[in-house]
Coordinates of N, CA, C and O in Angstrom, one line a residue:
X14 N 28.9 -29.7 -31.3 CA 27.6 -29.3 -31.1 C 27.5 -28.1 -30.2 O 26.9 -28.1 -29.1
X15 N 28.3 -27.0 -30.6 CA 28.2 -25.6 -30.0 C 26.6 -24.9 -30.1 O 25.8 -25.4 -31.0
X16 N 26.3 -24.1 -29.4 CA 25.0 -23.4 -29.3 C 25.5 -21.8 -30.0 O 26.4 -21.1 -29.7
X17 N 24.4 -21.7 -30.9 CA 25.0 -20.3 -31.6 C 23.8 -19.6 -31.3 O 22.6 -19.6 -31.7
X18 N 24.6 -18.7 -30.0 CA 24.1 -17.5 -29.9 C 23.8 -16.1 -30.6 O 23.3 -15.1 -30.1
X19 N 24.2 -16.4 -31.6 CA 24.0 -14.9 -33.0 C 22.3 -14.9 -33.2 O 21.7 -13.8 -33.2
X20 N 21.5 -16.3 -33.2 CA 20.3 -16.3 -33.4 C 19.6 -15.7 -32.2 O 18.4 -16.0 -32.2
X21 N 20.0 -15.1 -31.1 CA 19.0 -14.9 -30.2 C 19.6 -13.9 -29.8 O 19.3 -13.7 -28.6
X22 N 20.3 -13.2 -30.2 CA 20.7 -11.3 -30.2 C 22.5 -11.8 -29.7 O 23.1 -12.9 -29.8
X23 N 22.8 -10.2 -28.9 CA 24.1 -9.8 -28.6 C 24.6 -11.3 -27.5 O 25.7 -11.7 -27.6
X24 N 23.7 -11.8 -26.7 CA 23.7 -12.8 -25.9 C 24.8 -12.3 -24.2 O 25.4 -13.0 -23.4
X25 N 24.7 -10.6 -24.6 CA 25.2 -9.6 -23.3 C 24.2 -9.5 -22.3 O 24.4 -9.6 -21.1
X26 N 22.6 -9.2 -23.2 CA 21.7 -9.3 -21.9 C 21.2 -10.0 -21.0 O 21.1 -11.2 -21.2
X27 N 20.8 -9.5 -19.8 CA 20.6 -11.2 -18.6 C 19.0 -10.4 -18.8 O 18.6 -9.6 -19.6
X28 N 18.3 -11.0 -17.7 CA 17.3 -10.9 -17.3 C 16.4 -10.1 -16.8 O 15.2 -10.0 -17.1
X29 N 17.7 -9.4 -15.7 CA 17.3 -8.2 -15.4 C 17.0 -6.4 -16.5 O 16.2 -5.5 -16.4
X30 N 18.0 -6.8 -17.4 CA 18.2 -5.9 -18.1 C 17.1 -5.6 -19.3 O 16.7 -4.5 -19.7
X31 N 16.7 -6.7 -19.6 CA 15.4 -7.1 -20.0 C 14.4 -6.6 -19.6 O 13.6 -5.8 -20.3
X32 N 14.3 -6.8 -18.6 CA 13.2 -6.4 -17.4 C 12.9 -5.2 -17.4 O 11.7 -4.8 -17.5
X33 N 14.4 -4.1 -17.4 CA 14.1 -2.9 -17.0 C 14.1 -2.4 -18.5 O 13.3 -1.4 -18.5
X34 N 14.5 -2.5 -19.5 CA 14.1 -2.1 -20.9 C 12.5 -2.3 -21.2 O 11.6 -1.4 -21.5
X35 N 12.3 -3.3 -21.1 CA 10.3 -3.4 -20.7 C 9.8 -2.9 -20.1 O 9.0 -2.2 -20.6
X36 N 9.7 -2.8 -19.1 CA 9.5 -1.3 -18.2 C 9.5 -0.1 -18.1 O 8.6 0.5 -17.6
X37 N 10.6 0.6 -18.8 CA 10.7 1.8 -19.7 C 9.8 1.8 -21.3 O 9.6 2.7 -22.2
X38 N 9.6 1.2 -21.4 CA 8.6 1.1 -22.6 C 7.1 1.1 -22.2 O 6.4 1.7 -22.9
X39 N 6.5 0.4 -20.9 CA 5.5 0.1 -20.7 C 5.3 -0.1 -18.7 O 5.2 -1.2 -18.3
X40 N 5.3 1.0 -18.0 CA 5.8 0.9 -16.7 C 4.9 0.6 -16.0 O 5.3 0.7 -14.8
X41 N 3.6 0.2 -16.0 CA 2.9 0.2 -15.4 C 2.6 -1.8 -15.0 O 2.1 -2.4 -14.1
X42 N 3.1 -2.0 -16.1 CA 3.9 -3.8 -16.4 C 4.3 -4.1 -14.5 O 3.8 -4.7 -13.5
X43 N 5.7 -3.1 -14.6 CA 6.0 -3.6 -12.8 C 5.2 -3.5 -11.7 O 5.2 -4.2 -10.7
X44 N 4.4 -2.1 -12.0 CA 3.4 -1.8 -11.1 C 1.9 -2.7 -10.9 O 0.9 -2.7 -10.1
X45 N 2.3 -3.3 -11.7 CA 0.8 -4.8 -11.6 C 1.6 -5.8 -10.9 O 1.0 -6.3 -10.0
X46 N 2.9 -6.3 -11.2 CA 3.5 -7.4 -10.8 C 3.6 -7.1 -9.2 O 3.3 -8.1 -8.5
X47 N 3.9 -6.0 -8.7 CA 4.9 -5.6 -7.2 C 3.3 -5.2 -6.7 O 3.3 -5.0 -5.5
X48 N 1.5 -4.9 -7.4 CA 1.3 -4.9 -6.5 C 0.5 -6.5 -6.3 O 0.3 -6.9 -5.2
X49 N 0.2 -7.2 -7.3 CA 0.0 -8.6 -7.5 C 0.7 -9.5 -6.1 O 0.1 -10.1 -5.3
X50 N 2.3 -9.1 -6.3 CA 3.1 -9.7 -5.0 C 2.7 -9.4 -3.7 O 2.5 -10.3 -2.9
X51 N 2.5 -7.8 -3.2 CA 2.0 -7.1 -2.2 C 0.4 -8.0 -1.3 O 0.1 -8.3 -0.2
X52 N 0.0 -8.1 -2.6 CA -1.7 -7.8 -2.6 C -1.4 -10.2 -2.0 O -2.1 -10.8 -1.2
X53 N -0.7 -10.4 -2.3 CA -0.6 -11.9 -2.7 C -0.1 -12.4 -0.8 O -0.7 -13.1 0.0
X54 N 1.2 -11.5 -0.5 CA 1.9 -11.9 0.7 C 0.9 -10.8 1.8 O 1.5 -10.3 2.7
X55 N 0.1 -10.6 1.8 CA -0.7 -10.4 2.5 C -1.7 -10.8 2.5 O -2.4 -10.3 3.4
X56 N -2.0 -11.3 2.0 CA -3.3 -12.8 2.0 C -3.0 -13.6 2.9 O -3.5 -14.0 4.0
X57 N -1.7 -13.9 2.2 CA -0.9 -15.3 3.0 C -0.8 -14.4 4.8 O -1.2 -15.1 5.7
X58 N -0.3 -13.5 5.0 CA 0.1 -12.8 6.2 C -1.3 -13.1 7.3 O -1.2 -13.6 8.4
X59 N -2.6 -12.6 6.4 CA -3.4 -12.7 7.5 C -4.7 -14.0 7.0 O -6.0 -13.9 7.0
X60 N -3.8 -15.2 6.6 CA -4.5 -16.4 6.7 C -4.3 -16.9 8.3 O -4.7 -18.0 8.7
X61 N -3.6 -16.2 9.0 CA -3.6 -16.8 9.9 C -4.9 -16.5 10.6 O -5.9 -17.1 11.1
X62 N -4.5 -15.3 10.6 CA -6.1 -14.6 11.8 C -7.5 -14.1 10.6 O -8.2 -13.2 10.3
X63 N -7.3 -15.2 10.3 CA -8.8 -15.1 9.2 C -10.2 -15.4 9.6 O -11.3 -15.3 9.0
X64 N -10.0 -15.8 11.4 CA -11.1 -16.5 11.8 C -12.3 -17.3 11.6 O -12.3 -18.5 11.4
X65 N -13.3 -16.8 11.7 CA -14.2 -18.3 11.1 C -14.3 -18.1 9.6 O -15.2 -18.7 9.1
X66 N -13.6 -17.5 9.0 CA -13.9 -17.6 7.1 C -13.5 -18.6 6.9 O -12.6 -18.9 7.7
X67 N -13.8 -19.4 6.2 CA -13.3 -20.4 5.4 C -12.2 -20.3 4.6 O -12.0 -19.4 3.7
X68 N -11.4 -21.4 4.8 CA -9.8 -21.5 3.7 C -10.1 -20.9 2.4 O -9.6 -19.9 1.8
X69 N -11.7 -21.8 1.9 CA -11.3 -21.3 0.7 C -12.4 -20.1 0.0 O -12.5 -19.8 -1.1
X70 N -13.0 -19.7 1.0 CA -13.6 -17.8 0.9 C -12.3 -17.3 0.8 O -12.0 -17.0 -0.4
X71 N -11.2 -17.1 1.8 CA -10.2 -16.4 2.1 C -9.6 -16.1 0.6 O -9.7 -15.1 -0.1
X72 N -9.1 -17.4 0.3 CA -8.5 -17.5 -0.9 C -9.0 -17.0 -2.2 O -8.2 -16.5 -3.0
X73 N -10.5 -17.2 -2.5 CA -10.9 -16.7 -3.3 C -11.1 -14.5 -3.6 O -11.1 -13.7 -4.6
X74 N -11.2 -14.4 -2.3 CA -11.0 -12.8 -2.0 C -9.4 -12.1 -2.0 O -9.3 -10.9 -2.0
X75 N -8.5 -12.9 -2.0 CA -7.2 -13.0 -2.3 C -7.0 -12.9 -3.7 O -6.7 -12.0 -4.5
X76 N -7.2 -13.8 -3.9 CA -7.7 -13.6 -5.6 C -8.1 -12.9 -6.7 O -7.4 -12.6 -7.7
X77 N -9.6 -12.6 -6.3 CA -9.7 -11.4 -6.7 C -9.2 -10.1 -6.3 O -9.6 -9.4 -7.2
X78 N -8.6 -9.4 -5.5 CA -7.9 -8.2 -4.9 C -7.0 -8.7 -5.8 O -7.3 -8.2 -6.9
X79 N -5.5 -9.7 -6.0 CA -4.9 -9.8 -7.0 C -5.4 -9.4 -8.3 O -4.9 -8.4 -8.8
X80 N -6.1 -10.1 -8.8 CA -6.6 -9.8 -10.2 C -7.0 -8.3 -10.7 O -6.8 -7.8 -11.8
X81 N -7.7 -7.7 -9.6 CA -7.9 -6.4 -10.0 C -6.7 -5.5 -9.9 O -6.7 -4.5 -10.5
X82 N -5.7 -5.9 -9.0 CA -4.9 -5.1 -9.1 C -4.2 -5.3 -10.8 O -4.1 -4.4 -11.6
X83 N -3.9 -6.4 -11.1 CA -3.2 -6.8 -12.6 C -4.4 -5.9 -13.6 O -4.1 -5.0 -14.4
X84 N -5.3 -6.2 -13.4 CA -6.4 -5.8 -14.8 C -5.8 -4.2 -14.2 O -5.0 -3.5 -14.8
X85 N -6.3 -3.9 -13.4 CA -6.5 -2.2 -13.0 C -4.6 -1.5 -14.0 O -4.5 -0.7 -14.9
X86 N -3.6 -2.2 -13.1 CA -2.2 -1.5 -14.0 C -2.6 -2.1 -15.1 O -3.2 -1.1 -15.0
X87 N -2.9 -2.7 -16.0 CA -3.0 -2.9 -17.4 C -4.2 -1.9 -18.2 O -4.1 -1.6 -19.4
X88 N -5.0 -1.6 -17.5 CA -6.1 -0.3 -17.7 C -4.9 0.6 -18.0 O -4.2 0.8 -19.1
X89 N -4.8 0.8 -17.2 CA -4.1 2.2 -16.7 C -2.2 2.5 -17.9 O -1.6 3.6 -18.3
X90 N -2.0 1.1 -18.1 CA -1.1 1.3 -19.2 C -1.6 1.5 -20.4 O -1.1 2.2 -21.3
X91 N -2.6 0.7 -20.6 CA -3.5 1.1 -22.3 C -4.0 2.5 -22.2 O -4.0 3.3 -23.2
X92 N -4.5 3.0 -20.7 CA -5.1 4.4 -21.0 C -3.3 5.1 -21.3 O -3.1 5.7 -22.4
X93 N -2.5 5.1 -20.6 CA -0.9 5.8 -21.2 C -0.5 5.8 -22.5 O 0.0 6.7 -23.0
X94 N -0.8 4.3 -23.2 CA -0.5 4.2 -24.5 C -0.8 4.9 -25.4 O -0.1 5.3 -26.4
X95 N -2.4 5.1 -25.0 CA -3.2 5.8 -25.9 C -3.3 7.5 -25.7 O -3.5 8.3 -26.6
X96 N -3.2 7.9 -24.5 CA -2.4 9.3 -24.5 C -1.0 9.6 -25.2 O -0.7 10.6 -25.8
X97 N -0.5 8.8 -25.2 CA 0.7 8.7 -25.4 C 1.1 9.1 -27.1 O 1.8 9.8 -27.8
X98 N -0.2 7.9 -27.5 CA 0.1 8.0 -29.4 C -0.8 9.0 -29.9 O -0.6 9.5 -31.0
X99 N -2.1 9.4 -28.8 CA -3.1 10.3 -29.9 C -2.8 11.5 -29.4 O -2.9 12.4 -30.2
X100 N -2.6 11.7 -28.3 CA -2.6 13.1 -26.9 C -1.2 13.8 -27.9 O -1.2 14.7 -28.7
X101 N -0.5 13.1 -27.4 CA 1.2 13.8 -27.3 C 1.6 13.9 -29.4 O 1.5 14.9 -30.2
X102 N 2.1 12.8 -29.6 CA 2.3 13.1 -30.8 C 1.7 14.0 -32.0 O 2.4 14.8 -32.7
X103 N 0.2 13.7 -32.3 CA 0.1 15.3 -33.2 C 0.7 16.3 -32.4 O 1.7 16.9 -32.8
X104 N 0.2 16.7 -31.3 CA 0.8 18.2 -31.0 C 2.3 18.1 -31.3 O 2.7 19.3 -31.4
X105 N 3.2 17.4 -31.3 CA 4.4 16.6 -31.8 C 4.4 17.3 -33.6 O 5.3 18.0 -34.0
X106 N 3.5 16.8 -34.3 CA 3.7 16.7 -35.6 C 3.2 18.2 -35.5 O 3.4 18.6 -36.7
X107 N 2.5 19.5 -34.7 CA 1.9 20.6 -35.3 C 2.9 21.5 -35.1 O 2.9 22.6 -35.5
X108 N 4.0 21.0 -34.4 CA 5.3 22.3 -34.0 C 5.8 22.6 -35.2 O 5.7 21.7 -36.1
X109 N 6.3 23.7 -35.4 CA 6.9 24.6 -36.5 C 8.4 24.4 -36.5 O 9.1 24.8 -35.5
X110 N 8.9 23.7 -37.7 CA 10.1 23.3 -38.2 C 11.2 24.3 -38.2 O 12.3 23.9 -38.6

């Protein structure tokens, strides 16, 4: 009862490599995640000195600052994409052979 790895590619790539191949395709993917984390460990940083706000006001404005950062790099990768396929390529297809 061997596991065959032929069905799920070369079975050379780890995780990381993954990672950064998706990234080069679509970069703005890490830039939602790292600021998601940013935006996340500094919630948590100044839950201390939050004063009379409530746990869960705090949390909820945490929240949202996360979210907008994820939606906002996902904007911003569809506005690249779409530069990308309508902007760049005809002038691509109008150069002289």
């Amino acid at each position: 009862m061997s596991a065959d790895t032929t069905s799920w590619g070369s079975g050379t790539e780890n995780q990381a490599s993954k990672l950064i191949e998706k990234s080069k395709k679509s970069p703005f993917v890490p830039i939602g995640m790292a600021g998601f984390a940013a935006i996340v460990g500094y919630g948590l940083y100044k839950l201390r000195t939050r004063g009379n706000t409530k746990m869960s006001v705090h949390l909820i404005h945490t929240r949202v600052a996360a979210q907008t950062c994820v939606v906002g790099a996902m904007t911003l990768g569809v506005m690249y994409s779409i530069y990308k396929e309508y902007v760049v390529k005809p002038s691509e297809a109008n150069l002289p052979k």
